[in-house]
Amino acid sequence: DAKTTQPTSMDCAEGRAANLPCNHSTISGNEYVYWYRQIHSQGPQYIIHGLKNNETNEMASLIITEDRKSSTLILPHATLRDTAVYYCIATSGGSNYKLTFGKGTLLTVNP
Amino acid sequence: DSGVTQTPKHLITATGQRVTLRCSPRSGDLSVYWYQQSLDQGLQFLIQYYNGEERAKGNILERFSAQQFPDLHSELNLSSLELGDSALYFCASSDTSGRGELFFGEGSRLTVL
């Protein structure tokens, strides 16, 4: 899996968009970018993933740069319940999704 | 609710003891993963099983072992417990769709005194 780098922490005001960056400069062509989040001591929750195109689902949007060396997870209207540690993971997947979680970004949504 | 069930939710035991953590994956999921999360180590991948067979191994200690049974539930056995084994142990499952989405249970919190 390619190494990913994320800021340790970020703050966001409730109702505003939260933009969480991730650098994965050594990502290879067959590696996807996955985002998970973990709300305090709960099991991690899948958010979204993508290869090279931008992706959107009911939870978030994922913007991947054209050179695929970085990406941004966007929570369009952050709520207090979005306060969590967000993990960016680059992996080729296949049948072995032994995801390697780094330290992630602690996003704190403030009222 | 992810559909992954882990028992027990909490477990307190003494050093040197042995415990078994149980995981029931989502209906139809063939893969089961075990992760350990301690305060200073973050989420560490331990081991993966696919349809009863070990598929991948991570930083799992020799004192730990796991298996997946024909009904696809899995057990993680931790023996000769040490204080440092105190952690949250998560089980996750995935299907074979190739999407790479893991569904995590709520974890088993192990405290070794």
PDB file of C-alpha atoms in Angstrom:
ATOM      1  CA  ASP A   1       0.000   0.000   0.000  1.00  0.00           C
ATOM      2  CA  ALA A   2       1.190   3.483  -0.780  1.00  0.00           C
ATOM      3  CA  LYS A   3       2.037   5.723   2.160  1.00  0.00           C
ATOM      4  CA  THR A   4      -0.511   8.438   2.865  1.00  0.00           C
ATOM      5  CA  THR A   5      -0.023  11.678   4.744  1.00  0.00           C
ATOM      6  CA  GLN A   6      -2.834  13.538   6.474  1.00  0.00           C
ATOM      7  CA  PRO A   7      -2.948  16.490   8.847  1.00  0.00           C
ATOM      8  CA  THR A   8      -3.204  15.455  12.454  1.00  0.00           C
ATOM      9  CA  SER A   9      -6.270  17.555  13.163  1.00  0.00           C
ATOM     10  CA  MET A  10      -8.705  19.998  11.617  1.00  0.00           C
ATOM     11  CA  ASP A  11     -11.600  22.097  12.785  1.00  0.00           C
ATOM     12  CA  CYS A  12     -14.768  22.927  10.930  1.00  0.00           C
ATOM     13  CA  ALA A  13     -17.844  24.986  11.767  1.00  0.00           C
ATOM     14  CA  GLU A  14     -21.153  23.175  11.806  1.00  0.00           C
ATOM     15  CA  GLY A  15     -23.016  23.563   8.532  1.00  0.00           C
ATOM     16  CA  ARG A  16     -19.885  24.411   6.578  1.00  0.00           C
ATOM     17  CA  ALA A  17     -18.049  22.137   4.195  1.00  0.00           C
ATOM     18  CA  ALA A  18     -15.207  20.113   5.650  1.00  0.00           C
ATOM     19  CA  ASN A  19     -12.334  19.524   3.248  1.00  0.00           C
ATOM     20  CA  LEU A  20      -9.904  16.845   4.392  1.00  0.00           C
ATOM     21  CA  PRO A  21      -6.687  16.521   2.377  1.00  0.00           C
ATOM     22  CA  CYS A  22      -4.565  13.444   1.833  1.00  0.00           C
ATOM     23  CA  ASN A  23      -1.225  13.096   0.083  1.00  0.00           C
ATOM     24  CA  HIS A  24      -0.329   9.807  -1.585  1.00  0.00           C
ATOM     25  CA  SER A  25       2.498  10.790  -3.893  1.00  0.00           C
ATOM     26  CA  THR A  26       3.775   7.210  -4.368  1.00  0.00           C
ATOM     27  CA  ILE A  27       0.414   5.726  -5.298  1.00  0.00           C
ATOM     28  CA  SER A  28       0.602   3.202  -8.099  1.00  0.00           C
ATOM     29  CA  GLY A  29      -1.746   2.909 -11.036  1.00  0.00           C
ATOM     30  CA  ASN A  30      -3.805   0.062  -9.617  1.00  0.00           C
ATOM     31  CA  GLU A  31      -4.244   1.510  -6.133  1.00  0.00           C
ATOM     32  CA  TYR A  32      -7.542   2.970  -5.050  1.00  0.00           C
ATOM     33  CA  VAL A  33      -7.989   5.715  -2.485  1.00  0.00           C
ATOM     34  CA  TYR A  34     -10.308   4.732   0.351  1.00  0.00           C
ATOM     35  CA  TRP A  35     -11.705   6.887   3.114  1.00  0.00           C
ATOM     36  CA  TYR A  36     -12.966   5.559   6.409  1.00  0.00           C
ATOM     37  CA  ARG A  37     -13.896   7.312   9.596  1.00  0.00           C
ATOM     38  CA  GLN A  38     -14.012   6.266  13.205  1.00  0.00           C
ATOM     39  CA  ILE A  39     -16.283   7.959  15.667  1.00  0.00           C
ATOM     40  CA  HIS A  40     -14.875   7.677  19.154  1.00  0.00           C
ATOM     41  CA  SER A  41     -14.023   4.003  19.836  1.00  0.00           C
ATOM     42  CA  GLN A  42     -16.688   2.737  17.440  1.00  0.00           C
ATOM     43  CA  GLY A  43     -15.840   0.465  14.550  1.00  0.00           C
ATOM     44  CA  PRO A  44     -14.462   2.275  11.503  1.00  0.00           C
ATOM     45  CA  GLN A  45     -17.037   3.170   8.869  1.00  0.00           C
ATOM     46  CA  TYR A  46     -16.487   3.142   5.127  1.00  0.00           C
ATOM     47  CA  ILE A  47     -17.151   6.491   3.476  1.00  0.00           C
ATOM     48  CA  ILE A  48     -16.089   6.406  -0.156  1.00  0.00           C
ATOM     49  CA  HIS A  49     -13.386   5.253  -2.528  1.00  0.00           C
ATOM     50  CA  GLY A  50     -12.108   6.094  -5.992  1.00  0.00           C
ATOM     51  CA  LEU A  51      -9.438   5.318  -8.539  1.00  0.00           C
ATOM     52  CA  LYS A  52      -8.990   8.432 -10.648  1.00  0.00           C
ATOM     53  CA  ASN A  53     -12.384   9.949 -11.232  1.00  0.00           C
ATOM     54  CA  ASN A  54     -14.145  12.112  -8.702  1.00  0.00           C
ATOM     55  CA  GLU A  55     -16.768  10.242  -6.751  1.00  0.00           C
ATOM     56  CA  THR A  56     -19.833  11.280  -4.800  1.00  0.00           C
ATOM     57  CA  ASN A  57     -22.222   9.390  -2.593  1.00  0.00           C
ATOM     58  CA  GLU A  58     -24.741  10.245   0.072  1.00  0.00           C
ATOM     59  CA  MET A  59     -22.039  10.821   2.646  1.00  0.00           C
ATOM     60  CA  ALA A  60     -19.285  12.688   0.862  1.00  0.00           C
ATOM     61  CA  SER A  61     -17.410  13.611  -2.277  1.00  0.00           C
ATOM     62  CA  LEU A  62     -13.927  12.493  -3.197  1.00  0.00           C
ATOM     63  CA  ILE A  63     -11.772  14.675  -5.404  1.00  0.00           C
ATOM     64  CA  ILE A  64      -8.618  13.045  -6.781  1.00  0.00           C
ATOM     65  CA  THR A  65      -6.041  15.189  -8.554  1.00  0.00           C
ATOM     66  CA  GLU A  66      -5.233  14.370 -12.134  1.00  0.00           C
ATOM     67  CA  ASP A  67      -1.780  13.075 -11.220  1.00  0.00           C
ATOM     68  CA  ARG A  68      -3.411  11.042  -8.421  1.00  0.00           C
ATOM     69  CA  LYS A  69      -0.816  12.205  -5.914  1.00  0.00           C
ATOM     70  CA  SER A  70      -3.359  13.736  -3.599  1.00  0.00           C
ATOM     71  CA  SER A  71      -7.049  13.729  -2.845  1.00  0.00           C
ATOM     72  CA  THR A  72      -9.621  15.616  -0.814  1.00  0.00           C
ATOM     73  CA  LEU A  73     -12.603  14.263   1.027  1.00  0.00           C
ATOM     74  CA  ILE A  74     -15.430  16.756   1.186  1.00  0.00           C
ATOM     75  CA  LEU A  75     -18.253  16.621   3.701  1.00  0.00           C
ATOM     76  CA  PRO A  76     -20.592  19.218   2.194  1.00  0.00           C
ATOM     77  CA  HIS A  77     -22.480  20.251   5.322  1.00  0.00           C
ATOM     78  CA  ALA A  78     -20.647  19.078   8.405  1.00  0.00           C
ATOM     79  CA  THR A  79     -22.650  18.283  11.524  1.00  0.00           C
ATOM     80  CA  LEU A  80     -21.526  17.643  15.078  1.00  0.00           C
ATOM     81  CA  ARG A  81     -21.960  13.914  14.414  1.00  0.00           C
ATOM     82  CA  ASP A  82     -19.224  14.113  11.799  1.00  0.00           C
ATOM     83  CA  THR A  83     -16.631  14.677  14.506  1.00  0.00           C
ATOM     84  CA  ALA A  84     -14.367  11.669  14.060  1.00  0.00           C
ATOM     85  CA  VAL A  85     -10.951  10.452  12.955  1.00  0.00           C
ATOM     86  CA  TYR A  86     -10.832  10.228   9.178  1.00  0.00           C
ATOM     87  CA  TYR A  87      -8.471   7.746   7.539  1.00  0.00           C
ATOM     88  CA  CYS A  88      -7.196   7.951   3.981  1.00  0.00           C
ATOM     89  CA  ILE A  89      -5.860   4.641   2.643  1.00  0.00           C
ATOM     90  CA  ALA A  90      -4.301   3.784  -0.706  1.00  0.00           C
ATOM     91  CA  THR A  91      -4.498   0.128  -1.591  1.00  0.00           C
ATOM     92  CA  SER A  92      -4.805  -2.155  -4.573  1.00  0.00           C
ATOM     93  CA  GLY A  93      -7.438  -4.224  -2.796  1.00  0.00           C
ATOM     94  CA  GLY A  94      -8.141  -7.291  -4.829  1.00  0.00           C
ATOM     95  CA  SER A  95      -9.415 -10.046  -2.604  1.00  0.00           C
ATOM     96  CA  ASN A  96      -7.234  -9.065   0.296  1.00  0.00           C
ATOM     97  CA  TYR A  97      -8.427  -5.827   1.785  1.00  0.00           C
ATOM     98  CA  LYS A  98      -6.011  -5.771   4.660  1.00  0.00           C
ATOM     99  CA  LEU A  99      -6.324  -2.042   4.921  1.00  0.00           C
ATOM    100  CA  THR A 100      -3.437  -0.308   6.615  1.00  0.00           C
ATOM    101  CA  PHE A 101      -4.734   2.489   8.793  1.00  0.00           C
ATOM    102  CA  GLY A 102      -2.444   5.373   9.624  1.00  0.00           C
ATOM    103  CA  LYS A 103      -3.011   8.023  12.272  1.00  0.00           C
ATOM    104  CA  GLY A 104      -5.736   9.782  10.308  1.00  0.00           C
ATOM    105  CA  THR A 105      -7.113  13.298  10.784  1.00  0.00           C
ATOM    106  CA  LEU A 106      -9.174  14.172  13.808  1.00  0.00           C
ATOM    107  CA  LEU A 107     -11.949  16.387  12.475  1.00  0.00           C
ATOM    108  CA  THR A 108     -13.721  18.408  15.122  1.00  0.00           C
ATOM    109  CA  VAL A 109     -16.953  20.040  14.060  1.00  0.00           C
ATOM    110  CA  ASN A 110     -17.738  23.016  16.268  1.00  0.00           C
ATOM    111  CA  PRO A 111     -21.194  24.479  16.896  1.00  0.00           C
TER     112      PRO A 111
ATOM    113  CA  ASP B   1     -25.598  -1.245  12.263  1.00  0.00           C
ATOM    114  CA  SER B   2     -22.927  -2.807  10.060  1.00  0.00           C
ATOM    115  CA  GLY B   3     -24.325  -6.313  10.361  1.00  0.00           C
ATOM    116  CA  VAL B   4     -21.120  -7.592  11.956  1.00  0.00           C
ATOM    117  CA  THR B   5     -21.585  -8.901  15.473  1.00  0.00           C
ATOM    118  CA  GLN B   6     -18.819  -9.186  18.022  1.00  0.00           C
ATOM    119  CA  THR B   7     -18.967 -10.743  21.474  1.00  0.00           C
ATOM    120  CA  PRO B   8     -18.230 -10.035  24.193  1.00  0.00           C
ATOM    121  CA  LYS B   9     -18.341  -6.236  24.113  1.00  0.00           C
ATOM    122  CA  HIS B  10     -16.240  -5.948  27.234  1.00  0.00           C
ATOM    123  CA  LEU B  11     -13.887  -8.406  28.883  1.00  0.00           C
ATOM    124  CA  ILE B  12     -11.705  -8.013  31.938  1.00  0.00           C
ATOM    125  CA  THR B  13      -9.169 -10.668  32.769  1.00  0.00           C
ATOM    126  CA  ALA B  14      -5.826 -11.200  34.426  1.00  0.00           C
ATOM    127  CA  THR B  15      -2.332 -11.576  33.046  1.00  0.00           C
ATOM    128  CA  GLY B  16      -1.507 -15.094  31.939  1.00  0.00           C
ATOM    129  CA  GLN B  17      -5.095 -15.940  31.102  1.00  0.00           C
ATOM    130  CA  ARG B  18      -6.633 -16.933  27.784  1.00  0.00           C
ATOM    131  CA  VAL B  19      -9.700 -15.411  26.126  1.00  0.00           C
ATOM    132  CA  THR B  20     -11.699 -15.999  22.981  1.00  0.00           C
ATOM    133  CA  LEU B  21     -13.342 -13.239  20.994  1.00  0.00           C
ATOM    134  CA  ARG B  22     -16.106 -14.122  18.593  1.00  0.00           C
ATOM    135  CA  CYS B  23     -17.208 -12.506  15.365  1.00  0.00           C
ATOM    136  CA  SER B  24     -20.194 -13.156  13.128  1.00  0.00           C
ATOM    137  CA  PRO B  25     -19.758 -11.525   9.716  1.00  0.00           C
ATOM    138  CA  ARG B  26     -22.500  -9.981   7.633  1.00  0.00           C
ATOM    139  CA  SER B  27     -24.737 -12.514   5.988  1.00  0.00           C
ATOM    140  CA  GLY B  28     -23.041 -13.797   2.857  1.00  0.00           C
ATOM    141  CA  ASP B  29     -19.634 -12.236   3.494  1.00  0.00           C
ATOM    142  CA  LEU B  30     -16.852 -14.763   3.095  1.00  0.00           C
ATOM    143  CA  SER B  31     -13.935 -12.676   4.368  1.00  0.00           C
ATOM    144  CA  VAL B  32     -13.271 -11.872   7.989  1.00  0.00           C
ATOM    145  CA  TYR B  33     -10.558  -9.558   9.257  1.00  0.00           C
ATOM    146  CA  TRP B  34      -9.264  -8.927  12.754  1.00  0.00           C
ATOM    147  CA  TYR B  35      -7.766  -5.626  13.873  1.00  0.00           C
ATOM    148  CA  GLN B  36      -6.287  -4.506  17.157  1.00  0.00           C
ATOM    149  CA  GLN B  37      -6.500  -0.916  18.326  1.00  0.00           C
ATOM    150  CA  SER B  38      -4.510   0.176  21.321  1.00  0.00           C
ATOM    151  CA  LEU B  39      -3.974   3.755  22.478  1.00  0.00           C
ATOM    152  CA  ASP B  40      -0.407   4.012  21.267  1.00  0.00           C
ATOM    153  CA  GLN B  41      -0.549   1.838  18.151  1.00  0.00           C
ATOM    154  CA  GLY B  42      -3.653   2.814  16.272  1.00  0.00           C
ATOM    155  CA  LEU B  43      -5.516   0.248  14.162  1.00  0.00           C
ATOM    156  CA  GLN B  44      -3.279  -2.729  13.425  1.00  0.00           C
ATOM    157  CA  PHE B  45      -4.255  -5.480  11.009  1.00  0.00           C
ATOM    158  CA  LEU B  46      -3.877  -8.897  12.578  1.00  0.00           C
ATOM    159  CA  ILE B  47      -5.198 -11.547  10.221  1.00  0.00           C
ATOM    160  CA  GLN B  48      -7.679 -12.278   7.435  1.00  0.00           C
ATOM    161  CA  TYR B  49      -9.656 -15.400   6.634  1.00  0.00           C
ATOM    162  CA  TYR B  50     -11.530 -16.138   3.457  1.00  0.00           C
ATOM    163  CA  ASN B  51     -14.066 -18.940   3.420  1.00  0.00           C
ATOM    164  CA  GLY B  52     -12.304 -20.806   6.191  1.00  0.00           C
ATOM    165  CA  GLU B  53      -8.751 -20.365   4.997  1.00  0.00           C
ATOM    166  CA  GLU B  54      -6.126 -17.959   6.221  1.00  0.00           C
ATOM    167  CA  ARG B  55      -5.544 -15.404   3.489  1.00  0.00           C
ATOM    168  CA  ALA B  56      -3.283 -12.725   4.949  1.00  0.00           C
ATOM    169  CA  LYS B  57      -1.379 -12.222   8.134  1.00  0.00           C
ATOM    170  CA  GLY B  58      -0.278  -8.976   9.718  1.00  0.00           C
ATOM    171  CA  ASN B  59       1.300  -8.122  13.028  1.00  0.00           C
ATOM    172  CA  ILE B  60      -0.249 -10.983  14.930  1.00  0.00           C
ATOM    173  CA  LEU B  61       1.660 -12.320  17.910  1.00  0.00           C
ATOM    174  CA  GLU B  62       2.400 -16.030  18.220  1.00  0.00           C
ATOM    175  CA  ARG B  63       0.302 -16.039  21.408  1.00  0.00           C
ATOM    176  CA  PHE B  64      -2.691 -15.106  19.274  1.00  0.00           C
ATOM    177  CA  SER B  65      -4.495 -17.396  16.875  1.00  0.00           C
ATOM    178  CA  ALA B  66      -7.664 -17.251  14.861  1.00  0.00           C
ATOM    179  CA  GLN B  67      -9.882 -19.463  12.805  1.00  0.00           C
ATOM    180  CA  GLN B  68     -12.956 -19.236  10.641  1.00  0.00           C
ATOM    181  CA  PHE B  69     -15.547 -21.959  10.940  1.00  0.00           C
ATOM    182  CA  PRO B  70     -17.727 -23.543   8.224  1.00  0.00           C
ATOM    183  CA  ASP B  71     -20.611 -21.257   9.185  1.00  0.00           C
ATOM    184  CA  LEU B  72     -18.179 -18.367   8.512  1.00  0.00           C
ATOM    185  CA  HIS B  73     -18.043 -17.037  12.050  1.00  0.00           C
ATOM    186  CA  SER B  74     -14.568 -16.418  13.360  1.00  0.00           C
ATOM    187  CA  GLU B  75     -12.823 -16.587  16.688  1.00  0.00           C
ATOM    188  CA  LEU B  76      -9.686 -14.824  17.849  1.00  0.00           C
ATOM    189  CA  ASN B  77      -7.889 -16.607  20.659  1.00  0.00           C
ATOM    190  CA  LEU B  78      -5.525 -14.636  22.858  1.00  0.00           C
ATOM    191  CA  SER B  79      -3.377 -16.561  25.309  1.00  0.00           C
ATOM    192  CA  SER B  80      -0.753 -15.852  27.978  1.00  0.00           C
ATOM    193  CA  LEU B  81      -2.228 -12.397  28.170  1.00  0.00           C
ATOM    194  CA  GLU B  82      -0.037  -9.447  29.051  1.00  0.00           C
ATOM    195  CA  LEU B  83      -0.931  -5.950  30.177  1.00  0.00           C
ATOM    196  CA  GLY B  84      -0.017  -4.663  26.735  1.00  0.00           C
ATOM    197  CA  ASP B  85      -2.708  -6.781  25.128  1.00  0.00           C
ATOM    198  CA  SER B  86      -5.337  -4.470  26.541  1.00  0.00           C
ATOM    199  CA  ALA B  87      -7.005  -2.992  23.494  1.00  0.00           C
ATOM    200  CA  LEU B  88     -10.075  -2.824  21.327  1.00  0.00           C
ATOM    201  CA  TYR B  89     -10.305  -5.774  18.977  1.00  0.00           C
ATOM    202  CA  PHE B  90     -12.337  -5.215  15.840  1.00  0.00           C
ATOM    203  CA  CYS B  91     -13.657  -7.718  13.415  1.00  0.00           C
ATOM    204  CA  ALA B  92     -14.608  -6.736   9.891  1.00  0.00           C
ATOM    205  CA  SER B  93     -16.104  -8.576   6.972  1.00  0.00           C
ATOM    206  CA  SER B  94     -16.280  -7.982   3.269  1.00  0.00           C
ATOM    207  CA  ASP B  95     -18.013  -9.478   0.280  1.00  0.00           C
ATOM    208  CA  THR B  96     -16.424 -10.595  -2.968  1.00  0.00           C
ATOM    209  CA  SER B  97     -17.664  -7.700  -5.059  1.00  0.00           C
ATOM    210  CA  GLY B  98     -14.219  -6.175  -5.322  1.00  0.00           C
ATOM    211  CA  ARG B  99     -15.382  -2.848  -3.905  1.00  0.00           C
ATOM    212  CA  GLY B 100     -12.981  -3.020  -1.007  1.00  0.00           C
ATOM    213  CA  GLU B 101     -15.546  -1.951   1.551  1.00  0.00           C
ATOM    214  CA  LEU B 102     -14.986  -3.444   4.961  1.00  0.00           C
ATOM    215  CA  PHE B 103     -17.829  -3.579   7.447  1.00  0.00           C
ATOM    216  CA  PHE B 104     -16.611  -3.323  11.005  1.00  0.00           C
ATOM    217  CA  GLY B 105     -18.212  -4.562  14.166  1.00  0.00           C
ATOM    218  CA  GLU B 106     -18.408  -2.474  17.313  1.00  0.00           C
ATOM    219  CA  GLY B 107     -15.401  -4.176  18.817  1.00  0.00           C
ATOM    220  CA  SER B 108     -14.500  -6.128  21.920  1.00  0.00           C
ATOM    221  CA  ARG B 109     -12.736  -4.138  24.604  1.00  0.00           C
ATOM    222  CA  LEU B 110     -10.213  -6.295  26.421  1.00  0.00           C
ATOM    223  CA  THR B 111      -8.715  -5.138  29.688  1.00  0.00           C
ATOM    224  CA  VAL B 112      -5.878  -7.180  31.159  1.00  0.00           C
ATOM    225  CA  LEU B 113      -5.144  -6.472  34.821  1.00  0.00           C
TER     226      LEU B 113
END
